[in-house]
Amino acid sequence: MDKTGDDRGYLELSRSPIRFEPVSKVTNVFFDDTSKEVLSVRGGGTLGVVVRGVGRDHTFRMEDRGTISSLKFSPDHSVLSVQRSKNSVELLSYSDGEVGPGIVQECRSKSASLLGFIWTNKDDLVLVTDHGIEFYQVMKERLSVRHVRSYSLVCSWFVWSTECGLLLLCVGATPTTTTLQPFTFKPGQSNKLSKFEVEVSGSGGANSPGITLGERDVYVGSVYSQVSVCILKHPATPTVAATLDVYTQNKDGAFKRTHICRLELTGRFAINIIDSLIIVHHQASKTSLLFDIQLGSEVSNGVTSVYPITVPRSVQPFSLVEADAVPSASSQPISVPCELYAPTWVVFQPDIVIDARLGCMWHLQLRLDCLAEAVEDKSQLVDCLLRRKQAKPLVLSVVRQVVESGQLASLGQIFDKINLAYRQHLDSILQSQMGESVSSPTPSSSGVGSERRGVVIEQAEMYSSVLAPLMEEAEKYESENQDQADRTGERPNKLSSRMVVGVVIEYTRSLGGVGVTVQHFLHQLVINALVRARQFYQLHQLLQYHVLADSKPLACLLLSLVGVYSAGQQLSLDMLRRLNTAHDEIIEVLLSQHQVTPALRYARSVGLAESVSARKFLEAAMMSHNLQVFYSTFTFFALRNTKLRGSPAFAKGEHCDTYVEHYKKHFGDIPDYSSQQL
């Protein structure tokens, strides 16, 4: 693999890296994992300390009191902590680029050796020693320290995750120990969890002699909102491929091995966890592998095997502009390609890559568009993309590409995956409105266990971005090529409106399958397309077998098409009757067609005879120019008036004077109906 990268790689380095002074004889470089900042110390601090990070760039000086082995700020940058010895940490006040006086905090055990220290919160400091951990609260006002709690246990190294609030200690009296002891921290609090044993070699058997678990083999991050510990497992036999075991925290806070990522490579690796994808960098091949644990298939003894989403590829090329190059007015800035996967690369979670030799810190970014090009199984691709942030446009694009390429066999599965996520989104909204908890079923004590939301594609988005544009494109193409089809009798092998109708119907089927009500504009798209193509038989079949679900908007659409589709009237009325909630609409339809007597019969059949508007019926009867229909209608309402008010006369508010005069003109005075029944 070319060291300059792959133009279609799934990963890229941030366009504007954070630049710092590289490591040299006079400069030491430290990375602050909590603030994600790089601190360059020149001449032990007397020549200056430069702090570089996202949105932060400042310089200060400090006294040279010996070799610095670790340098960090408190999260609020009010205290500078420095480790120079094996049993103490200096805490120095810091404000506006000035280092003030401070104190020295020694380990409580005089024989303890300090392995390192971490800030778990802006006021909480933890010292990790080979005798255990010491938890302190730092009072900023007068810069004093109060001991909160200590845990005694033999420790050889530790790993800290700021994102998860998790501290992992490798505990045990022997160098080959594989026992990890987790702790979690909240402001002013610490919690010791159940320790767990990890395998560092073999395929499920005992650990091989001489194989040790190292700090660089352990990575902690959040995968699908669950705290996960990733362990690189190097087999004792060099020819056997390495694996990455994933230990996931369960409801009780305990860690259990749940997944095995099959690397199928040997050598040196590094891990990033970005957007719940586990990214494994392989130095020898200069490539990166992407794993999605939700795509695992094989399960053995409760552990799921996971394979790379697609073939490994290198990070995309990156070039640095030469700082010393001064281009002329007519030339372009001089840039030099960076060596990717260099031995000087160091990665930090979740997405940090640092090259101390070049003096660069990058944020690693996903290129999901390149990933989509490489994955042949589009159903699996959509499954993966639906769980990624900011992937909605890409999911819609993949659906459109599947339709345009004619790969319709997988379309049903794709729609099912999309609509299942949509239904889960609707359920979560309903639960939140009802005041129910929508947290993840596996909560984390560190707070990263809240439910993770991925891509949600609503019906309107699928309609506007995929279905409607495809229908428009298909109808335009068919219209432009109609003459050719008439001459040759052959239809062009191109996207057709009939195909798009099938796609829309498949989408509505999928929506119904997960219990989501189909929006009327999707049915409207199908009906209008079939009517324009004069495929009335197909439309009748879809309505008769309820492929297009009954609804008031659909019934109204059918009525509006009576001029070109005469059967739409009866189909609309049948649909409204089945709904059994559209009595007023049915009556209005019948009256608009001057079917006054059927409208009256329907009103009586559904119990609306005493509440319907007399004026509407009498107006429709008079407009029919049928005196017999008008007489029957007028008599009906005169009888109703007699029953309700004891007189055949209409109330003034009914505005029926015109119709009374029309009756008298043709039939004489209104008779007394007091002895008759309605």
XYZ file of C-alpha atoms in Angstrom:
678
model
C 0.000 0.000 0.000
C 1.275 3.420 -0.962
C 2.228 5.322 2.151
C 0.391 8.398 0.870
C -3.035 6.764 1.273
C -6.124 5.714 -0.658
C -8.272 8.364 -2.377
C -11.385 6.274 -1.707
C -10.498 5.392 1.868
C -13.217 5.215 4.517
C -11.296 7.545 6.827
C -9.710 10.953 6.509
C -7.640 13.187 8.730
C -9.133 16.544 9.675
C -8.324 19.202 7.097
C -6.821 21.621 9.619
C -4.617 19.721 12.069
C -3.528 21.266 15.327
C 0.165 22.065 14.897
C 2.648 22.010 17.765
C 6.391 21.992 18.192
C 7.658 18.470 17.464
C 9.624 16.367 19.924
C 13.318 17.288 20.004
C 16.297 17.381 22.366
C 14.934 20.487 24.055
C 11.191 19.855 23.628
C 9.010 17.234 25.300
C 5.394 16.758 24.216
C 2.500 15.632 26.442
C -1.125 14.885 25.585
C -3.856 15.797 28.066
C -6.554 13.148 27.518
C -9.153 15.072 29.512
C -8.959 18.367 27.625
C -7.687 16.808 24.357
C -4.790 19.277 24.298
C -1.122 18.953 23.405
C 1.430 20.601 25.710
C 4.904 21.246 24.288
C 7.487 21.867 27.035
C 10.728 23.560 25.980
C 13.724 23.482 28.287
C 11.805 21.983 31.192
C 9.353 24.897 31.015
C 11.806 27.761 31.370
C 11.747 28.358 27.606
C 7.979 28.144 27.538
C 5.082 25.703 27.510
C 2.760 25.934 24.500
C -0.780 24.574 24.845
C -2.620 23.718 21.647
C -6.130 22.345 21.314
C -9.454 22.960 19.634
C -10.324 26.571 20.430
C -7.353 26.954 22.788
C -3.876 28.314 22.102
C -1.796 29.871 24.864
C 1.750 29.953 26.236
C 3.240 30.187 29.720
C 6.534 29.615 31.536
C 7.385 27.560 34.585
C 10.448 26.763 36.660
C 12.615 23.816 35.720
C 12.630 21.633 38.838
C 13.554 18.385 37.134
C 12.436 16.079 34.367
C 8.695 16.136 33.752
C 7.074 12.737 33.252
C 3.445 13.965 33.058
C 1.764 17.340 32.680
C -1.993 18.032 32.790
C -4.492 20.760 33.521
C -7.548 20.374 35.686
C -10.687 20.350 33.485
C -11.374 24.032 34.272
C -7.706 25.005 33.674
C -7.355 26.513 37.144
C -4.714 24.030 38.340
C -1.611 22.785 36.535
C -0.551 19.330 37.740
C 3.022 18.145 37.186
C 4.645 14.814 37.957
C 8.436 14.910 38.352
C 9.048 12.157 40.892
C 7.873 8.583 41.499
C 5.785 9.372 44.556
C 4.335 12.885 44.256
C 2.441 15.388 42.083
C 2.836 19.167 42.091
C -0.392 21.178 41.993
C 0.225 24.743 40.781
C -2.360 27.504 40.549
C -2.892 28.787 37.015
C -4.685 31.857 35.668
C -4.429 33.824 32.410
C -1.113 32.312 31.351
C 0.544 32.754 34.740
C 1.709 29.862 36.936
C 1.415 30.652 40.622
C 2.495 28.950 43.823
C 1.303 25.473 44.639
C 1.604 22.398 46.803
C 3.107 18.947 46.504
C 0.816 15.974 47.061
C 2.720 12.818 47.968
C 1.414 9.267 47.843
C -0.020 8.171 51.190
C 2.132 5.055 51.128
C 5.820 6.002 51.306
C 6.834 2.826 49.501
C 4.322 3.304 46.682
C 5.442 4.132 43.167
C 3.227 6.588 41.289
C 2.113 5.152 37.948
C 0.225 8.261 36.938
C -2.649 10.575 37.835
C -5.985 11.649 36.334
C -8.527 14.398 36.817
C -11.926 12.707 37.003
C -13.709 16.017 37.528
C -12.754 19.679 37.829
C -12.204 19.239 41.607
C -11.365 15.510 41.779
C -7.843 14.093 41.434
C -6.903 10.406 41.457
C -3.359 9.129 41.993
C -2.731 5.633 40.638
C 0.121 3.772 42.311
C 1.419 0.229 42.321
C -0.353 -0.075 45.714
C -3.783 1.040 44.466
C -5.552 4.352 43.946
C -5.940 7.472 46.082
C -8.944 9.742 45.563
C -8.601 13.431 46.505
C -10.741 16.545 46.372
C -8.873 19.719 45.413
C -10.085 22.983 46.971
C -9.214 25.717 44.480
C -9.715 28.751 46.742
C -6.603 28.161 48.825
C -5.242 25.246 46.778
C -5.489 22.523 49.383
C -6.224 18.818 49.103
C -8.614 16.616 51.066
C -8.296 12.841 50.983
C -11.617 11.203 50.114
C -10.881 7.490 49.785
C -8.199 4.937 48.964
C -8.356 1.455 47.451
C -5.509 -0.942 48.234
C -4.594 -3.420 45.520
C -1.506 -4.430 43.590
C -1.461 -2.632 40.234
C 0.957 -2.741 37.304
C -0.664 -0.272 34.869
C -3.927 1.530 34.193
C -6.135 2.886 31.406
C -8.447 5.878 31.867
C -11.396 6.899 29.661
C -12.625 10.454 30.065
C -15.626 9.815 27.817
C -16.841 6.867 29.889
C -15.577 7.969 33.299
C -13.992 4.537 33.639
C -10.622 3.655 35.187
C -9.205 0.178 34.479
C -6.406 -1.217 36.647
C -4.412 -4.298 35.768
C -4.192 -6.000 39.162
C -2.286 -9.012 40.480
C 1.050 -9.968 41.959
C 2.500 -11.621 38.825
C 3.749 -9.953 35.623
C 1.430 -12.145 33.515
C -1.753 -11.152 35.326
C -4.815 -10.697 33.122
C -7.235 -9.402 35.737
C -8.777 -5.964 35.224
C -10.352 -3.978 38.058
C -12.763 -1.226 36.881
C -13.692 1.917 38.808
C -16.186 4.590 37.861
C -16.206 8.191 39.041
C -18.753 10.930 39.511
C -18.166 14.338 41.100
C -16.990 13.601 44.630
C -17.771 9.875 44.314
C -16.020 6.677 43.311
C -17.379 3.195 42.713
C -15.490 -0.088 42.592
C -17.018 -2.542 40.113
C -16.594 -6.297 39.765
C -13.193 -7.270 38.414
C -12.977 -9.527 35.382
C -10.481 -11.846 33.777
C -9.499 -11.457 30.116
C -7.998 -13.911 27.655
C -4.868 -12.716 25.895
C -4.181 -15.747 23.674
C -5.645 -18.941 22.348
C -9.183 -19.538 21.161
C -11.040 -19.868 24.390
C -8.596 -21.949 26.404
C -6.112 -20.975 29.066
C -3.681 -18.147 28.540
C -0.377 -19.262 27.083
C 2.755 -18.935 29.232
C 4.810 -15.842 28.529
C 1.930 -13.933 26.918
C 1.195 -10.766 28.900
C -1.577 -8.205 28.804
C -0.159 -4.762 28.076
C -1.528 -1.278 28.466
C -1.351 -0.676 24.720
C -3.594 -3.709 24.122
C -6.553 -2.223 26.039
C -8.936 0.436 24.698
C -12.042 1.833 26.367
C -14.888 3.594 24.599
C -18.612 3.883 24.121
C -20.140 1.525 21.553
C -23.865 2.006 20.980
C -24.138 3.910 24.262
C -22.608 1.075 26.262
C -19.209 1.208 27.948
C -16.999 -1.298 26.143
C -13.482 -2.549 26.780
C -11.624 -3.723 23.667
C -8.744 -6.157 24.197
C -6.233 -6.922 21.453
C -5.421 -10.605 21.646
C -2.119 -11.711 20.105
C -1.814 -15.503 19.640
C 1.313 -17.275 20.828
C 1.852 -18.509 17.244
C 2.849 -15.604 14.959
C 1.136 -17.157 11.930
C -2.283 -17.110 13.619
C -4.334 -13.954 13.090
C -4.985 -11.613 15.981
C -8.461 -10.861 17.311
C -10.108 -8.032 19.207
C -12.317 -9.077 22.111
C -15.075 -6.682 23.153
C -16.205 -6.736 26.792
C -19.514 -4.921 27.338
C -20.848 -3.562 30.613
C -24.180 -5.121 31.596
C -27.018 -3.837 33.791
C -25.171 -4.703 36.984
C -22.035 -2.850 35.907
C -20.093 -6.074 35.300
C -18.112 -6.628 32.108
C -18.678 -9.694 29.960
C -17.128 -10.735 26.665
C -19.823 -10.258 24.021
C -18.052 -9.938 20.652
C -14.895 -11.047 18.855
C -13.677 -8.921 15.954
C -11.828 -11.167 13.504
C -8.859 -9.086 12.333
C -7.398 -11.766 10.021
C -4.018 -10.005 10.310
C -0.952 -10.119 12.523
C 1.377 -7.384 13.726
C 0.959 -4.029 15.404
C -2.487 -2.484 15.756
C -4.133 0.648 17.135
C -7.809 1.286 17.871
C -10.200 4.205 17.518
C -13.917 4.087 18.307
C -15.841 6.609 16.198
C -19.632 6.795 15.969
C -19.846 3.309 17.540
C -17.680 1.819 14.786
C -14.552 0.037 16.014
C -11.685 1.080 13.743
C -8.573 -1.090 13.772
C -5.422 0.406 12.206
C -2.822 -2.083 10.958
C 0.653 -0.610 10.645
C 2.267 -3.281 8.480
C -0.328 -3.091 5.675
C -1.039 0.620 6.301
C -4.774 -0.026 6.223
C -7.737 0.317 8.565
C -10.553 -2.141 9.200
C -14.077 -1.076 10.209
C -16.208 -3.234 12.505
C -19.877 -2.798 13.379
C -20.723 -5.175 16.228
C -24.413 -4.965 15.297
C -23.600 -6.751 12.041
C -22.190 -9.819 13.794
C -23.575 -13.168 12.671
C -21.951 -16.253 14.171
C -22.695 -16.795 17.866
C -20.831 -19.310 20.016
C -21.244 -19.570 23.797
C -22.907 -16.181 23.884
C -20.059 -14.464 22.005
C -20.723 -13.012 18.533
C -18.072 -13.090 15.822
C -17.796 -9.865 13.840
C -16.023 -9.438 10.507
C -14.944 -6.215 8.762
C -17.763 -4.350 7.032
C -15.775 -4.435 3.808
C -12.190 -4.751 2.552
C -9.466 -2.807 4.420
C -8.378 0.518 2.981
C -5.873 3.157 3.909
C -6.693 6.558 5.313
C -7.143 9.124 2.560
C -3.984 11.050 1.536
C -2.998 14.111 3.508
C -0.426 16.780 2.744
C 1.081 19.439 4.966
C 1.922 22.893 3.733
C 5.617 23.517 4.341
C 5.933 26.121 7.061
C 9.233 27.472 5.718
C 8.194 27.636 2.091
C 7.422 31.153 0.904
C 5.759 30.817 -2.512
C 5.945 33.611 -5.053
C 2.871 35.457 -6.210
C 2.555 33.211 -9.260
C 3.105 29.828 -7.579
C 1.017 27.573 -5.404
C 1.876 26.836 -1.749
C 4.290 23.923 -1.426
C 2.803 20.852 0.253
C 4.419 17.588 1.271
C 2.508 14.277 1.542
C 2.428 12.858 5.070
C 3.463 9.324 5.820
C 0.353 7.521 7.020
C 0.466 4.862 9.756
C 3.923 6.103 10.674
C 5.729 4.455 13.626
C 5.479 7.823 15.379
C 1.664 7.760 15.262
C -0.133 7.531 18.616
C -3.942 7.281 18.839
C -6.255 8.375 21.642
C -9.991 7.940 22.062
C -12.261 8.527 20.462
C -10.771 9.984 17.258
C -7.349 11.501 18.018
C -4.234 10.760 15.940
C -0.947 12.403 16.953
C 2.361 12.390 15.116
C 4.890 13.807 17.589
C 7.676 13.841 14.961
C 5.641 16.027 12.585
C 4.041 18.034 15.368
C 0.450 17.366 14.226
C -2.742 16.336 15.977
C -5.682 15.279 13.806
C -9.250 14.252 14.394
C -10.026 11.122 12.420
C -13.255 11.376 10.427
C -15.475 8.800 8.714
C -16.095 8.975 4.972
C -19.350 7.067 4.798
C -19.802 7.914 1.116
C -16.666 5.947 0.269
C -17.800 3.133 2.540
C -21.139 3.012 0.703
C -19.345 2.610 -2.621
C -17.348 -0.355 -1.358
C -20.136 -2.390 0.292
C -21.876 -4.605 -2.269
C -24.646 -5.857 0.029
C -26.871 -2.767 0.065
C -29.200 -4.211 2.682
C -26.282 -4.652 5.073
C -25.008 -1.209 4.100
C -28.315 0.458 4.983
C -28.373 -1.509 8.234
C -24.999 -0.001 9.080
C -25.770 3.540 7.893
C -29.008 3.730 9.878
C -26.910 3.555 13.056
C -24.536 6.332 12.025
C -24.899 10.021 12.783
C -25.537 12.410 9.892
C -26.057 9.552 7.409
C -29.648 10.340 6.354
C -28.815 11.845 2.921
C -26.597 8.862 2.182
C -29.301 6.325 3.127
C -31.786 8.065 0.819
C -29.174 8.139 -1.929
C -28.516 4.396 -1.547
C -32.249 3.626 -1.810
C -32.502 5.650 -5.006
C -29.424 3.953 -6.465
C -30.886 0.515 -5.698
C -34.084 1.380 -7.583
C -32.313 2.987 -10.538
C -29.966 0.021 -10.898
C -32.871 -2.428 -10.838
C -31.606 -4.308 -7.760
C -35.143 -4.665 -6.447
C -34.640 -8.048 -4.753
C -33.156 -6.395 -1.660
C -35.504 -3.408 -1.641
C -38.052 -4.998 0.692
C -35.397 -5.720 3.312
C -34.030 -2.195 2.986
C -37.465 -0.641 3.489
C -38.109 -2.939 6.468
C -34.909 -1.795 8.168
C -35.667 1.873 7.500
C -39.239 1.635 8.731
C -38.378 -0.394 11.812
C -36.088 2.458 12.894
C -38.888 4.901 12.045
C -41.375 2.969 14.180
C -38.968 2.822 17.113
C -38.552 6.595 16.805
C -42.332 7.101 16.895
C -42.609 4.816 19.927
C -39.928 6.765 21.780
C -41.782 10.027 21.076
C -44.980 8.500 22.427
C -43.214 7.229 25.531
C -41.632 10.604 26.209
C -45.006 12.316 25.837
C -46.468 9.862 28.333
C -43.640 10.619 30.748
C -42.080 7.161 30.482
C -38.362 6.504 30.508
C -36.698 6.024 27.136
C -33.244 5.228 28.463
C -31.175 2.374 27.211
C -31.943 -1.071 28.666
C -28.304 -1.296 29.716
C -27.528 1.891 31.631
C -24.030 2.914 32.496
C -23.058 4.295 35.835
C -20.932 6.876 34.049
C -23.813 8.352 32.145
C -23.006 7.191 28.616
C -25.822 4.662 28.686
C -28.564 6.913 27.368
C -30.211 5.477 24.280
C -28.356 6.248 21.078
C -30.348 7.654 18.182
C -29.373 6.932 14.616
C -30.969 7.894 11.305
C -34.758 8.273 11.156
C -36.356 8.639 7.727
C -39.936 9.836 7.784
C -42.459 9.214 5.023
C -42.311 12.796 3.753
C -38.523 12.535 3.395
C -38.725 9.261 1.476
C -41.422 10.802 -0.743
C -39.630 14.073 -1.511
C -36.091 12.679 -1.848
C -36.685 9.327 -3.561
C -40.182 8.328 -4.655
C -41.550 11.539 -6.184
C -38.309 12.376 -8.085
C -38.132 8.811 -9.431
C -41.751 8.966 -10.591
C -41.170 12.315 -12.270
C -38.042 11.008 -13.982
C -39.803 7.829 -15.153
C -42.836 9.665 -16.562
C -40.641 12.204 -18.304
C -38.588 9.457 -19.926
C -41.687 7.552 -21.004
C -43.217 10.688 -22.481
C -40.076 11.511 -24.460
C -39.800 7.962 -25.809
C -43.488 7.298 -26.497
C -43.120 7.790 -30.249
C -40.295 5.261 -30.385
C -42.355 2.746 -28.427
C -45.342 3.223 -30.758
C -43.183 2.617 -33.846
C -41.276 -0.423 -32.615
C -43.760 -1.892 -30.162
C -40.969 -2.190 -27.603
C -40.582 -0.333 -24.364
C -37.107 1.085 -23.583
C -35.211 -0.832 -20.922
C -35.285 2.097 -18.515
C -36.878 3.124 -15.229
C -40.653 2.999 -15.777
C -43.586 4.484 -13.913
C -44.941 0.963 -13.429
C -41.696 0.004 -11.676
C -41.842 3.068 -9.445
C -45.470 2.271 -8.570
C -44.266 -1.151 -7.457
C -41.544 0.484 -5.366
C -44.060 2.784 -3.667
C -46.391 -0.127 -2.958
C -43.489 -2.097 -1.471
C -42.666 0.889 0.743
C -46.273 1.171 1.946
C -46.343 -2.580 2.589
C -43.282 -2.213 4.773
C -44.855 0.696 6.668
C -47.956 -1.367 7.342
C -45.815 -4.290 8.427
C -44.413 -2.289 11.351
C -47.773 -0.749 12.200
C -47.231 2.754 10.803
C -50.160 4.539 9.157
C -49.399 5.349 5.522
C -49.620 9.041 4.670
C -52.116 9.948 1.935
C -49.525 11.529 -0.388
C -47.982 8.101 -1.006
C -51.344 6.691 -2.148
C -51.895 9.826 -4.193
C -48.577 9.240 -5.974
C -49.643 5.708 -6.949
C -53.167 6.598 -8.050
C -52.136 9.603 -10.118
C -49.443 7.558 -11.853
C -51.864 4.744 -12.726
C -54.515 7.156 -13.949
C -52.024 9.023 -16.149
C -50.941 5.691 -17.608
C -54.630 4.694 -17.941
C -53.946 1.507 -16.006
C -57.418 1.457 -14.497
C -57.572 -2.301 -14.056
C -54.445 -2.286 -11.896
C -55.861 0.598 -9.872
C -59.122 -1.270 -9.344
C -57.210 -4.343 -8.167
C -55.178 -2.325 -5.675
C -58.330 -0.782 -4.234
C -60.384 -3.963 -4.268
C -57.780 -5.958 -2.361
C -57.022 -3.031 0.000
C -53.395 -2.711 -1.020
C -54.149 0.989 -0.808
C -55.551 1.374 2.702
C -58.913 3.086 3.226
C -58.767 6.738 4.241
C -60.790 9.912 3.796
C -58.088 11.692 1.735
C -57.885 8.685 -0.596
C -61.666 8.590 -1.028
C -61.709 12.302 -1.836
C -58.936 11.786 -4.385
C -60.973 9.075 -6.122
C -63.957 11.391 -6.258
C -61.858 14.111 -7.868
C -60.915 11.665 -10.644
C -64.490 10.753 -11.615
C -64.084 12.661 -14.885
C -61.367 10.264 -16.079
C -62.131 7.254 -13.885
C -65.872 6.749 -13.561
C -65.558 3.806 -11.197
C -63.885 6.101 -8.678
C -67.267 7.358 -7.419
C -68.543 4.004 -6.255
C -65.140 2.940 -4.972
C -64.977 6.159 -2.963
C -68.421 5.641 -1.440
C -67.602 2.030 -0.571
C -64.403 3.159 1.088
C -66.159 5.831 3.134
C -68.756 3.308 4.270
C -66.051 0.904 5.407
C -64.401 3.676 7.411
C -67.718 4.157 9.266
C -66.531 7.572 10.420
C -67.302 9.550 7.269
C -71.112 9.805 7.286
C -71.139 13.530 6.557
C -68.725 13.081 3.654
C -70.879 10.342 2.105
C -73.995 12.496 2.346
C -72.150 15.430 0.768
C -70.978 13.226 -2.112
C -74.492 11.936 -2.810
C -76.008 15.411 -2.686
C -73.328 16.782 -5.030
C -74.483 14.179 -7.548
C -78.194 15.065 -6.973
C -78.865 11.659 -5.425
C -81.125 13.166 -2.812
C -83.308 10.169 -2.004
C -80.287 7.803 -1.524
C -78.714 10.471 0.679
C -81.841 10.585 2.864
C -81.936 6.821 3.119
C -78.274 6.765 4.165
C -78.839 9.497 6.772
C -81.700 7.475 8.286
C -79.627 4.262 8.252
C -76.857 5.838 10.320
C -79.145 7.715 12.722
C -78.621 11.218 11.341
C -82.174 11.840 10.107
C -82.952 14.293 12.902
C -79.716 16.300 12.670
C -78.933 16.755 8.971
C -79.431 20.185 7.406
C -82.849 20.509 5.702
C -81.616 23.383 3.534
C -78.842 21.288 1.943
C -81.259 18.524 0.988
C -83.990 20.874 -0.270
C -81.456 22.832 -2.332
C -80.170 19.645 -3.951
C -83.737 18.442 -4.590
C -84.754 21.736 -6.249
C -81.572 21.776 -8.361
C -82.416 18.280 -9.615
C -85.472 19.756 -11.415
C -87.448 16.679 -10.405
C -90.705 17.715 -8.696
C -91.347 14.237 -7.335
C -87.936 14.191 -5.632
C -88.532 17.699 -4.261
C -91.997 16.721 -2.976
C -90.669 13.634 -1.190
C -87.775 15.549 0.326
C -89.946 18.453 1.499
C -92.479 16.055 2.994
C -89.710 14.236 4.882
C -88.512 17.404 6.573
C -92.054 18.700 7.221
C -92.760 15.454 9.044
C -89.497 15.850 10.958
C -90.486 19.396 11.993
C -93.872 18.149 13.189
C -92.202 15.421 15.259
C -89.609 17.748 16.795
C -91.664 20.947 17.230
C -95.331 19.996 16.663
C -95.567 22.009 13.431
C -94.457 21.413 9.815
C -93.059 24.953 9.618
C -89.295 25.475 9.388
C -87.442 27.524 12.004
C -86.154 30.910 10.881
C -82.550 29.849 11.405
C -82.907 27.070 8.809
C -83.337 29.622 5.968
C -85.830 27.491 4.041
C -88.270 30.217 2.912
C -87.285 29.816 -0.763
C -88.092 26.115 -0.695
C -91.423 26.689 1.109
C -92.452 29.087 -1.640
C -91.331 26.575 -4.281
C -93.477 23.905 -2.640
C -96.562 26.144 -2.430
C -96.127 27.185 -6.061
C -96.297 23.603 -7.299
C -98.260 21.729 -4.611
C -100.339 24.292 -2.704
C -100.507 24.736 1.055
C -98.471 22.562 3.377
C -100.774 19.922 4.911
C -101.050 19.107 8.624
C -98.824 16.112 9.349
C -99.589 15.840 13.067
C -101.311 12.484 12.620
C -98.559 11.022 10.433
C -95.257 9.451 11.418
C -91.812 10.165 9.993
